[in-house]
mmCIF file of C-alpha atoms in Angstrom:
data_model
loop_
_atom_site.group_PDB
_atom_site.id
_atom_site.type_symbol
_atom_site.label_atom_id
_atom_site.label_comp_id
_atom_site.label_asym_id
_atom_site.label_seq_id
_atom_site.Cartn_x
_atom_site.Cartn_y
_atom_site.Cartn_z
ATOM 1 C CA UNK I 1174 -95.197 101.506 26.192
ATOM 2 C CA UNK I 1175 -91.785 101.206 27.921
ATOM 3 C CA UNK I 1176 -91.656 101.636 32.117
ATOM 4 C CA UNK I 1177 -89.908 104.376 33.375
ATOM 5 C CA UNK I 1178 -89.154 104.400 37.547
ATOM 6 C CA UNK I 1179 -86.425 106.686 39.056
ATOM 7 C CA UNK I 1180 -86.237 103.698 41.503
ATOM 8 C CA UNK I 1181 -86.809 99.937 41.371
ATOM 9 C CA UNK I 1182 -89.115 98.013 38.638
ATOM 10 C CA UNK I 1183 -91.397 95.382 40.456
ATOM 11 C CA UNK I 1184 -92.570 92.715 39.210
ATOM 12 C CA UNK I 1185 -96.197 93.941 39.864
ATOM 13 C CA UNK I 1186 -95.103 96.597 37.488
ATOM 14 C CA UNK I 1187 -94.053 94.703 34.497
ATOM 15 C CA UNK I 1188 -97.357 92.522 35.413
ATOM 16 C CA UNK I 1189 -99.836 95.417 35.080
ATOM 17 C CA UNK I 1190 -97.918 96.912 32.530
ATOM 18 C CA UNK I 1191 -98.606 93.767 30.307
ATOM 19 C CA UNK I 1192 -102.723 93.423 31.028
ATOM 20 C CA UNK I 1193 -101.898 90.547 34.221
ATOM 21 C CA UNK I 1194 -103.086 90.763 37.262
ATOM 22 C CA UNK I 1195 -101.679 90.349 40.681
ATOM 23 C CA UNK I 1196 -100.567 89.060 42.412
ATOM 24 C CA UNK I 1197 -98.010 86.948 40.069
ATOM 25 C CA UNK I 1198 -98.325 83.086 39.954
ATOM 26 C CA UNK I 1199 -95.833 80.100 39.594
ATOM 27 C CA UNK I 1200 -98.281 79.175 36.728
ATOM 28 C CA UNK I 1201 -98.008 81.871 34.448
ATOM 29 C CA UNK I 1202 -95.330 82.606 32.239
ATOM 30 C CA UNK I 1203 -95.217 85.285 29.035
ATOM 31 C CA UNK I 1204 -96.501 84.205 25.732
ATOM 32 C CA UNK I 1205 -92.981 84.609 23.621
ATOM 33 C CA UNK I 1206 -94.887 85.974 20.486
ATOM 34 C CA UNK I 1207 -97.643 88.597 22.415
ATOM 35 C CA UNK I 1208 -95.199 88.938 26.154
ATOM 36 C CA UNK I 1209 -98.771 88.954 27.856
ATOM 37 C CA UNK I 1210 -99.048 86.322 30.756
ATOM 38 C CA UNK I 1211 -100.700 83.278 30.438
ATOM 39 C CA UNK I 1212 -102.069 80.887 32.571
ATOM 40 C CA UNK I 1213 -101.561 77.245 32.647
ATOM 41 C CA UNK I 1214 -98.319 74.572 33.509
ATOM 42 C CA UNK I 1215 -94.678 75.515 32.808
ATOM 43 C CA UNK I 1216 -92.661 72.847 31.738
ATOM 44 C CA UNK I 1217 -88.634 72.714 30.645
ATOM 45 C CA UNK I 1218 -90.136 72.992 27.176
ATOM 46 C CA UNK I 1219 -90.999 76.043 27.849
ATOM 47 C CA UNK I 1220 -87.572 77.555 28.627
ATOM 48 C CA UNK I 1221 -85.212 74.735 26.308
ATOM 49 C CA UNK I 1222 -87.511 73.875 23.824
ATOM 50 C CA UNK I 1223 -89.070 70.052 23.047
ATOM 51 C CA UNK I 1224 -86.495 66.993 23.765
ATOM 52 C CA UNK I 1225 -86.032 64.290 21.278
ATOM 53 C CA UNK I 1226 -83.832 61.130 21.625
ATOM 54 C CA UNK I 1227 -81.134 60.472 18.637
ATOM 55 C CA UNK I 1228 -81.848 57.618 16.339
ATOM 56 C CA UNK I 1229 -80.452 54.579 17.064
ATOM 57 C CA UNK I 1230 -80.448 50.880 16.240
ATOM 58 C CA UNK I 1231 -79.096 47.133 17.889
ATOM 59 C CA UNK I 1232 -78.679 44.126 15.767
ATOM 60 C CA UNK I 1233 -78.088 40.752 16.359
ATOM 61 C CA UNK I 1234 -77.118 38.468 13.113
ATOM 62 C CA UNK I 1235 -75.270 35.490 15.009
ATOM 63 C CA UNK I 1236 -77.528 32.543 16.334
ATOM 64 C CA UNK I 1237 -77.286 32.665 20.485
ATOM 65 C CA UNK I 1238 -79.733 34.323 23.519
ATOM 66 C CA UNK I 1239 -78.450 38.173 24.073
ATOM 67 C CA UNK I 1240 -79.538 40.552 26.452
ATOM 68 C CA UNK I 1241 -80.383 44.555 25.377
ATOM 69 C CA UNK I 1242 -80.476 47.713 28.019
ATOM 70 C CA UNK I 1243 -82.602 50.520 26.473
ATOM 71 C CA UNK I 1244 -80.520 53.907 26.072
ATOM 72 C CA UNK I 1245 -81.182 57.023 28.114
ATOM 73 C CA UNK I 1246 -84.671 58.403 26.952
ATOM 74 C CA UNK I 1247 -85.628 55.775 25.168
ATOM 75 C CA UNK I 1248 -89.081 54.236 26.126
ATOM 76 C CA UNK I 1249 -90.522 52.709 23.162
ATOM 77 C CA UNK I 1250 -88.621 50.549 20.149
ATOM 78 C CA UNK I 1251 -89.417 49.140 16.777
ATOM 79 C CA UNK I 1252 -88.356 45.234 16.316
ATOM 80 C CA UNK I 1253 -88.172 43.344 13.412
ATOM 81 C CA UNK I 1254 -87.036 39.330 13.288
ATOM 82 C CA UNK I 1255 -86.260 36.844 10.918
ATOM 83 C CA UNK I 1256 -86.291 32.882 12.140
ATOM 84 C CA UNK I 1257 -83.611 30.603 10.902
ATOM 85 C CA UNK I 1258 -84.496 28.683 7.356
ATOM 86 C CA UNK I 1259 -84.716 24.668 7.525
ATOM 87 C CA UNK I 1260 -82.005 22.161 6.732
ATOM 88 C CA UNK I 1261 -82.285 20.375 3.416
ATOM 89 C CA UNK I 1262 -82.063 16.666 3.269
ATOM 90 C CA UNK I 1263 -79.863 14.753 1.188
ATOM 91 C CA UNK I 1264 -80.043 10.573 0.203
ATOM 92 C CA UNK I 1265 -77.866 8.190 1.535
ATOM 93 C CA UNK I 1266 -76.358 6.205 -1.771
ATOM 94 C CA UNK I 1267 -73.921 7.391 -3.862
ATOM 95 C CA UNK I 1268 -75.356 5.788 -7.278
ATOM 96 C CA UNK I 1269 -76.853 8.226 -9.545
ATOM 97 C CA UNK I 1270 -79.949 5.594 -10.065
ATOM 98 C CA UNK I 1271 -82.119 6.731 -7.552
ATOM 99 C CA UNK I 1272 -84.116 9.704 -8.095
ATOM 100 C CA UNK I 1273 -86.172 9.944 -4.528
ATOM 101 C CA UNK I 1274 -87.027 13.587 -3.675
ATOM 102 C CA UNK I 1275 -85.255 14.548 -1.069
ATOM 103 C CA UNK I 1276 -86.228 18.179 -0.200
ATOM 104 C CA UNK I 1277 -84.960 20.916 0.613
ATOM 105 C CA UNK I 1278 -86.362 23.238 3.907
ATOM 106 C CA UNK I 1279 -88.844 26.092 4.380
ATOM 107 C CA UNK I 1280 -88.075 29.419 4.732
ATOM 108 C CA UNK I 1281 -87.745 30.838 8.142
ATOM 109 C CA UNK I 1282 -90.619 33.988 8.861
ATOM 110 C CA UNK I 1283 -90.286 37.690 9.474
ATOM 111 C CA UNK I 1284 -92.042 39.501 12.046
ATOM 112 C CA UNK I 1285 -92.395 43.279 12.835
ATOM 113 C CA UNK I 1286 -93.559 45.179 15.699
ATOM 114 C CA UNK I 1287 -93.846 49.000 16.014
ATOM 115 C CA UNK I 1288 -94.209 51.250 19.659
ATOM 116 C CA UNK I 1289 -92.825 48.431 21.831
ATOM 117 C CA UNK I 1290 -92.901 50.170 25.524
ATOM 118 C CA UNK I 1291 -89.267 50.147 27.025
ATOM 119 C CA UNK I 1292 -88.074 51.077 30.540
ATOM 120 C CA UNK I 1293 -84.950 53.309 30.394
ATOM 121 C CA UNK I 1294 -81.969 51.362 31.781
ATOM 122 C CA UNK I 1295 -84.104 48.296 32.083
ATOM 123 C CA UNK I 1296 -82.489 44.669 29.596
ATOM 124 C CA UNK I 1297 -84.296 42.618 27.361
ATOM 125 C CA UNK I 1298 -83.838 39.646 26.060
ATOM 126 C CA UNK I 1299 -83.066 38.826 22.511
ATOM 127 C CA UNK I 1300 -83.401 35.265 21.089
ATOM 128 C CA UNK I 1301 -81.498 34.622 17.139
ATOM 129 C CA UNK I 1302 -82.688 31.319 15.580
ATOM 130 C CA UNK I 1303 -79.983 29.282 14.256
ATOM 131 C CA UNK I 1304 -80.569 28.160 10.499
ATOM 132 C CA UNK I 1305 -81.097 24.240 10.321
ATOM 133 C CA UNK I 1306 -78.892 21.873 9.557
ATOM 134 C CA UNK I 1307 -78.379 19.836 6.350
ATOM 135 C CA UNK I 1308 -79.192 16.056 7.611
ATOM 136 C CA UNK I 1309 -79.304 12.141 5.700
ATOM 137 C CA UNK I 1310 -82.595 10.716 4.697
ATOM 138 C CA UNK I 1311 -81.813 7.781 7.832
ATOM 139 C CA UNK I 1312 -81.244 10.329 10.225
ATOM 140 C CA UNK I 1313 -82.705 14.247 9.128
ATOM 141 C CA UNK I 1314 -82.231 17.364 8.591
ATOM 142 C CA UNK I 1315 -83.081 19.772 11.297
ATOM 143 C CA UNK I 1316 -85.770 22.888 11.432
ATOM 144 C CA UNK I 1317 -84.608 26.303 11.577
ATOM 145 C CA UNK I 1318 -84.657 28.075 15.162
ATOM 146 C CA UNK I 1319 -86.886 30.836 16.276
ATOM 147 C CA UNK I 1320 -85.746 34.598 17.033
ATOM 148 C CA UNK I 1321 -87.870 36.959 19.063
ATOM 149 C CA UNK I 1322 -87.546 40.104 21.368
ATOM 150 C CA UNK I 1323 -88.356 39.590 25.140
ATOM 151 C CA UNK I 1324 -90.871 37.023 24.517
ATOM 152 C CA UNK I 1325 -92.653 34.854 21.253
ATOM 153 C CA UNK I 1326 -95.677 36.523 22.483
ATOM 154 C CA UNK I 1327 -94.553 39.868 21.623
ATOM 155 C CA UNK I 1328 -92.511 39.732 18.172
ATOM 156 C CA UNK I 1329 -90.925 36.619 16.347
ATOM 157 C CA UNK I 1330 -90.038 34.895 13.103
ATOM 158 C CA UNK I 1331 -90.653 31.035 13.519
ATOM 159 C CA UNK I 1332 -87.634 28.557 11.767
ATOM 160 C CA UNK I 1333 -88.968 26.879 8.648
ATOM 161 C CA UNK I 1334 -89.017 23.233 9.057
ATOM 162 C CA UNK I 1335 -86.455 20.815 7.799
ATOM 163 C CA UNK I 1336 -86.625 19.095 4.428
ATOM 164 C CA UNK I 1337 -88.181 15.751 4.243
ATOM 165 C CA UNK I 1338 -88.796 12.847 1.740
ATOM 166 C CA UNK I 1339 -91.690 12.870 -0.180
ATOM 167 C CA UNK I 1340 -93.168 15.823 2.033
ATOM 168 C CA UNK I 1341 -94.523 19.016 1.553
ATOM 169 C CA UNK I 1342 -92.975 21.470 3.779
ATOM 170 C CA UNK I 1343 -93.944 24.531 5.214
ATOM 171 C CA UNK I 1344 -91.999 27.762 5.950
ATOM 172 C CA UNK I 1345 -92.131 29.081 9.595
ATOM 173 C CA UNK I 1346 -94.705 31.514 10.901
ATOM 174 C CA UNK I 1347 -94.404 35.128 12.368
ATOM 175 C CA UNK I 1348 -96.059 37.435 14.950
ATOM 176 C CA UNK I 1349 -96.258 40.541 15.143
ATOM 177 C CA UNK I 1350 -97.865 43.637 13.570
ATOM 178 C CA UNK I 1351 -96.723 42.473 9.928
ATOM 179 C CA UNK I 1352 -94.329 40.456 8.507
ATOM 180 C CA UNK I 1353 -94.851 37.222 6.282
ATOM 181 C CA UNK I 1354 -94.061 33.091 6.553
ATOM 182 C CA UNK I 1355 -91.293 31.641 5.002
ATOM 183 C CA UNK I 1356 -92.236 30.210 1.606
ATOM 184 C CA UNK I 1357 -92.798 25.946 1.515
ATOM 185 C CA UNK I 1358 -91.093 23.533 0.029
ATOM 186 C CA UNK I 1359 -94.093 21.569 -2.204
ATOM 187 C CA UNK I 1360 -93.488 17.885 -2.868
ATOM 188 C CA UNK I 1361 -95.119 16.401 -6.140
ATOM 189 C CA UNK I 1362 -94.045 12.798 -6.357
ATOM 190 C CA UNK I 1363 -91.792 10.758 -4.453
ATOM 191 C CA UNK I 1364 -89.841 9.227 -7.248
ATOM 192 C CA UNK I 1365 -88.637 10.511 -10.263
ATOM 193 C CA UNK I 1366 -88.812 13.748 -9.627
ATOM 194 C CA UNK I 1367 -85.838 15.914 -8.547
ATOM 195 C CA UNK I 1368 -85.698 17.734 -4.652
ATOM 196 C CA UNK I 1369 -87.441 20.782 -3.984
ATOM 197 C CA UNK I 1370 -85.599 23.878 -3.640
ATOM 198 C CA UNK I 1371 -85.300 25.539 -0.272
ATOM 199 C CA UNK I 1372 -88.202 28.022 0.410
ATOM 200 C CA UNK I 1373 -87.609 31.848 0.671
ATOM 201 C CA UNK I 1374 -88.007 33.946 3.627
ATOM 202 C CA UNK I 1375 -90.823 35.361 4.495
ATOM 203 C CA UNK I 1376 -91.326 39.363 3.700
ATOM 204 C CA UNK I 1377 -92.485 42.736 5.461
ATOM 205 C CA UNK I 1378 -95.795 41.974 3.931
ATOM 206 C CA UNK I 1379 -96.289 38.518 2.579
ATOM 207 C CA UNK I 1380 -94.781 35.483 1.735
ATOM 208 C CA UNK I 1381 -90.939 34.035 0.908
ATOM 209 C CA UNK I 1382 -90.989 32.504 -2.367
ATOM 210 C CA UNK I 1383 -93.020 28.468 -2.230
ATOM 211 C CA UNK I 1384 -90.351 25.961 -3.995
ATOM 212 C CA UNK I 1385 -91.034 22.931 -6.322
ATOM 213 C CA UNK I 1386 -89.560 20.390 -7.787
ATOM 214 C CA UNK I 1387 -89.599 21.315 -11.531
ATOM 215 C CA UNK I 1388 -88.694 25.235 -10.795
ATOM 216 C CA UNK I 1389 -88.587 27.512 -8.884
ATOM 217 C CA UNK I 1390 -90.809 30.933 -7.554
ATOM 218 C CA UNK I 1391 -90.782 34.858 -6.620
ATOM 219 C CA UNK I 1392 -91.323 35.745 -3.553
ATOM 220 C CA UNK I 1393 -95.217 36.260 -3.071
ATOM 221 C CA UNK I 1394 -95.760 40.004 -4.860
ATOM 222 C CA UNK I 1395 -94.823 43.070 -3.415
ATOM 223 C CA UNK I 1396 -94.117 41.313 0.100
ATOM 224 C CA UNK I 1397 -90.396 42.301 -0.236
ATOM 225 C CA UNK I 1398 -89.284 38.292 0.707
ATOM 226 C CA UNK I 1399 -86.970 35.822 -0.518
ATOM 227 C CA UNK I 1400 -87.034 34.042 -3.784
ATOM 228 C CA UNK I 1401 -87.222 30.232 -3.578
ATOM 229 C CA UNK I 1402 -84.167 27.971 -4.791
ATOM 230 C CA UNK I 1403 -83.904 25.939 -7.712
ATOM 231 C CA UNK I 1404 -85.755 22.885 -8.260
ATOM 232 C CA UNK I 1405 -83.595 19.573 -9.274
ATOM 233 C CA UNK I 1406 -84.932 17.579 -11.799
ATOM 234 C CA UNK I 1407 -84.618 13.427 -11.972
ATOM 235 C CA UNK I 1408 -81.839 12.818 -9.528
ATOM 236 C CA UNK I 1409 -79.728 16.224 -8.957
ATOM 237 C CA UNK I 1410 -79.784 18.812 -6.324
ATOM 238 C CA UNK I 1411 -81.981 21.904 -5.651
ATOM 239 C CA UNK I 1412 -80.775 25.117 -4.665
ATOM 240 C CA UNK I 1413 -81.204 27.224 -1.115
ATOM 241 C CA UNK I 1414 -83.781 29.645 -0.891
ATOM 242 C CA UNK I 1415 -83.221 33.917 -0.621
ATOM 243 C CA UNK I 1416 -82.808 35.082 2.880
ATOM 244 C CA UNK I 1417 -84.235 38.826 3.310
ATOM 245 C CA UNK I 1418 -82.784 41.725 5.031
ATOM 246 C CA UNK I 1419 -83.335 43.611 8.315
ATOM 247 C CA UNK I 1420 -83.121 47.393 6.788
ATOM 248 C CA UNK I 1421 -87.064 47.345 6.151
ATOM 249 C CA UNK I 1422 -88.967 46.263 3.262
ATOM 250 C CA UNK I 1423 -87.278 46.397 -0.236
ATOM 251 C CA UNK I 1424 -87.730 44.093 -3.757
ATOM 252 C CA UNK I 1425 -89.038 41.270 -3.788
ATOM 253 C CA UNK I 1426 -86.522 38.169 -4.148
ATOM 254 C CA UNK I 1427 -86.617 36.533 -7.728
ATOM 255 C CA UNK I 1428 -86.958 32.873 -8.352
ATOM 256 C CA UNK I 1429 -83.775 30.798 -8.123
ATOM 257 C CA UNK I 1430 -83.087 31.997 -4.848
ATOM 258 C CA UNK I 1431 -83.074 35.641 -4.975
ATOM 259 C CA UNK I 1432 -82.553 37.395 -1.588
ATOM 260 C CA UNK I 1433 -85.608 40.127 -0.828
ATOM 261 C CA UNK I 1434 -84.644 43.472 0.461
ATOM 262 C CA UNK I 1435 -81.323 42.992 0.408
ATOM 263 C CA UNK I 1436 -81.100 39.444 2.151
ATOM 264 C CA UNK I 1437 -78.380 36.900 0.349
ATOM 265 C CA UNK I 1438 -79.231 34.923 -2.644
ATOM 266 C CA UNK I 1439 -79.483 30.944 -2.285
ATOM 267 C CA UNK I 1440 -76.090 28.782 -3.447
ATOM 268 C CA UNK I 1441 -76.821 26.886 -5.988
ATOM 269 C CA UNK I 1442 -74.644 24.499 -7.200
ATOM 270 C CA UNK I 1443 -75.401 21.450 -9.900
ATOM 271 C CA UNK I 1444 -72.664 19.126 -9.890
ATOM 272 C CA UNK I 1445 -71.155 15.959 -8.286
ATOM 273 C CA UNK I 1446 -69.722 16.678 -5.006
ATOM 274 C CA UNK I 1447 -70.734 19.974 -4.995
ATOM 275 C CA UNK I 1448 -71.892 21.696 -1.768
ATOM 276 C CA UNK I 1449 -73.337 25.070 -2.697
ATOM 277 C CA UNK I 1450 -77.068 24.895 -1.196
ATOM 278 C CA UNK I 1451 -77.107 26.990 1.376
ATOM 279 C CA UNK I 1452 -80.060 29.220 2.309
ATOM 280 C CA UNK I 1453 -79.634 32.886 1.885
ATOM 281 C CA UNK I 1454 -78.901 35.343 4.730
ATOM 282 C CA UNK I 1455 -81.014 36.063 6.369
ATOM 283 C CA UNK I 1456 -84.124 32.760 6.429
ATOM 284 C CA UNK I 1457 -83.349 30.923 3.520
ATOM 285 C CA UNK I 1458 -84.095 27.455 3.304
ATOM 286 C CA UNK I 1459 -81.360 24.952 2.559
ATOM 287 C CA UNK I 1460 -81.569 22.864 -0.960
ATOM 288 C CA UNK I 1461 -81.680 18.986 -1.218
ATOM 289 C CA UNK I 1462 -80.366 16.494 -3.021
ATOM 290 C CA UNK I 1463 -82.251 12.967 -4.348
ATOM 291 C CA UNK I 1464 -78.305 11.877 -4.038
ATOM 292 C CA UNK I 1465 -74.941 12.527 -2.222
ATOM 293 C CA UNK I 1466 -73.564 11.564 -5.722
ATOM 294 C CA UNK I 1467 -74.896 14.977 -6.392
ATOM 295 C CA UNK I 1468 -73.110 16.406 -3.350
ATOM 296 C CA UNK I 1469 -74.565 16.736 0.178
ATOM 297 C CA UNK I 1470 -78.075 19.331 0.783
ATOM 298 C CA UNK I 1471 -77.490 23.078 2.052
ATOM 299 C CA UNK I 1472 -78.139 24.439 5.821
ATOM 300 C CA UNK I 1473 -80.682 26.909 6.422
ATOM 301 C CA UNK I 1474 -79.872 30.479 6.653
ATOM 302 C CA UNK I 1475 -79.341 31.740 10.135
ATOM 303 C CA UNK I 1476 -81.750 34.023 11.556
ATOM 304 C CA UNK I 1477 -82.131 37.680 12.818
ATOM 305 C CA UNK I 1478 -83.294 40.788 15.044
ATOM 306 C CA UNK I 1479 -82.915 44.120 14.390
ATOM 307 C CA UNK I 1480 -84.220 47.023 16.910
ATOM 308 C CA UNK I 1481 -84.799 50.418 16.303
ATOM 309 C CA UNK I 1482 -85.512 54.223 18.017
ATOM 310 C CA UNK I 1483 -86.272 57.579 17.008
ATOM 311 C CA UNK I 1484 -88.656 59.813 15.534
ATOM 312 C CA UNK I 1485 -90.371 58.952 13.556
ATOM 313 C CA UNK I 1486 -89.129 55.740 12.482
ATOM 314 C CA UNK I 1487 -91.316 52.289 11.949
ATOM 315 C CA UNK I 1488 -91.295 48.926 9.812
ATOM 316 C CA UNK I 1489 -91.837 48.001 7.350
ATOM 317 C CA UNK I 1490 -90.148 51.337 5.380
ATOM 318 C CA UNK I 1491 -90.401 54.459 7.177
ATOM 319 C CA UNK I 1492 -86.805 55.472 7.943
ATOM 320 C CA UNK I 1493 -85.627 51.886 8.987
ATOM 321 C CA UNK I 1494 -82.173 52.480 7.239
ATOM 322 C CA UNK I 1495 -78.718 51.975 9.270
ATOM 323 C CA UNK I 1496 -78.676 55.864 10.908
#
């Protein structure tokens, strides 16, 4: 039915016209499908549809305390970290005679955390571990540091602890909603056995690869971690462990220091003077060496944190790519 006036329309008119009734209130609006009034709360939604915030990430890959200011219209945040990987050790004769184990470190550990409540315009802090240092049996190698967002209460990957002789060590722990611990580094015998390799970081969902002395391992299955570094045999050096990346979960690292989900492989390098043990990016542990004929033991792999917002975006996987 269309209104027809020789004068002015009201809007009483339009009202009765479309089955309301009067007087008009600040709580009704029209229906856009039917145009009959209906009752309840008008909102900007109503008149410029829903709001959403654009996608967005921060990340921090250099060791060091930061501090992060939420964007405009962002009040929650998705946080993943990755703690530094231990130091290897390395012995302190040059003769190729002595075959002590010197080991390499544990893998530093990832942690995740979805729905994080943020204050627009409000700053955080950010803490990246530094990866350990390579160190002499007399005076040691040093553990990976820790990373976390605003506190170690809320998310954080834990450094893996620094290699050791004749000592099994253990990859650093994680909190969060998921995540993994940095793989160990296992000791077998104290002579006569070549260092353990550095142990791989830890994964979305499991375990960084464990290293040995006679070999090395996967990351733990389907955890998307680093692979541990080569095991020495007799008196040579081991390799670093895989470090694992920050762009949610992927493959899992391979032995020999394999990075997992696109974190850097381990160096591995078997020779005398040779330096290549380093822990993969990002976690890795660093290789030993039962000599510093063999060359010097690796540093750990430096640690991360990686922040994300959006819809619909969450660790491990769902849309956690660079957008």
């Amino acid at each position: 039915m269309v209104l027809q006036s020789s004068g002015a329309i009201s809007l009483d008119d339009i009202q009765t016209e479309f089955g309301g009734t009067n007087p008009i209130s600040i709580d009704e609006y029209y229906d856009a499908a039917s145009g009959i009034p209906v009752s309840g709360v008008i909102s900007f939604s109503d008149f410029y549809g829903a709001t959403s915030v654009p996608s967005g990430q921060a990340e921090y890959t250099t060791a060091g305390t930061y501090s992060w200011t939420a964007p405009d219209g962002v009040t929650s945040v998705c946080v993943v970290c990755v703690g530094g990987g231990g130091g290897g050790m390395y012995y302190n004769s040059s003769s190729s005679g002595y075959t002590y184990s010197m080991n390499g470190g544990g893998g530093g550990g990832l942690g995740w955390k979805n729905n994080i409540s943020v204050t627009p315009g409000s700053s955080y802090t950010v803490v990246v571990g530094a990866g350990g240092l390579k160190g002499v049996y007399n005076t040691g190698s040093t553990a990976g540091g820790t990373s976390y967002f605003i506190n170690t209460s809320t998310v954080a990957g834990y450094g893996g602890n620094p290699g050791r002789y004749n000592t099994t060590i253990s990859g650093g722990t994680y909190v969060g909603d998921g995540g993994g611990n940095g793989g160990d580094c296992t000791n077998s015998s104290y002579s006569g056995s070549g260092p353990c390799g550095g142990g791989g970081a830890g994964g979305y969902s499991g375990k960084g690869g464990n290293g040995t002395h006679t070999g090395s391992n996967a990351a733990s299955g389907n955890s998307g971690g680093g692979g541990s570094g080569n095991g020495g045999s007799s008196n040579t050096t081991s390799g670093g462990g895989g470090g694992v990346g920050i762009y949610g979960k992927g493959d899992d690292g391979t032995a020999n220091g394999g990075g997992g989900s696109g974190g850097g492989d381990g160096q591995y390098t078997e020779a005398a003077g040779a330096t290549q043990h380093n822990g993969g990016s990002f976690g890795g542990g660093g290789g030993g060496s039962s000599s510093d004929y063999w060359g010097t033991a690796g540093n750990g792999g430096g640690g991360a944190v990686r922040i994300i917002w959006g819809p619909d975006r969450s660790f491990p996987s769902t849309n956690t790519a660079d957008v």
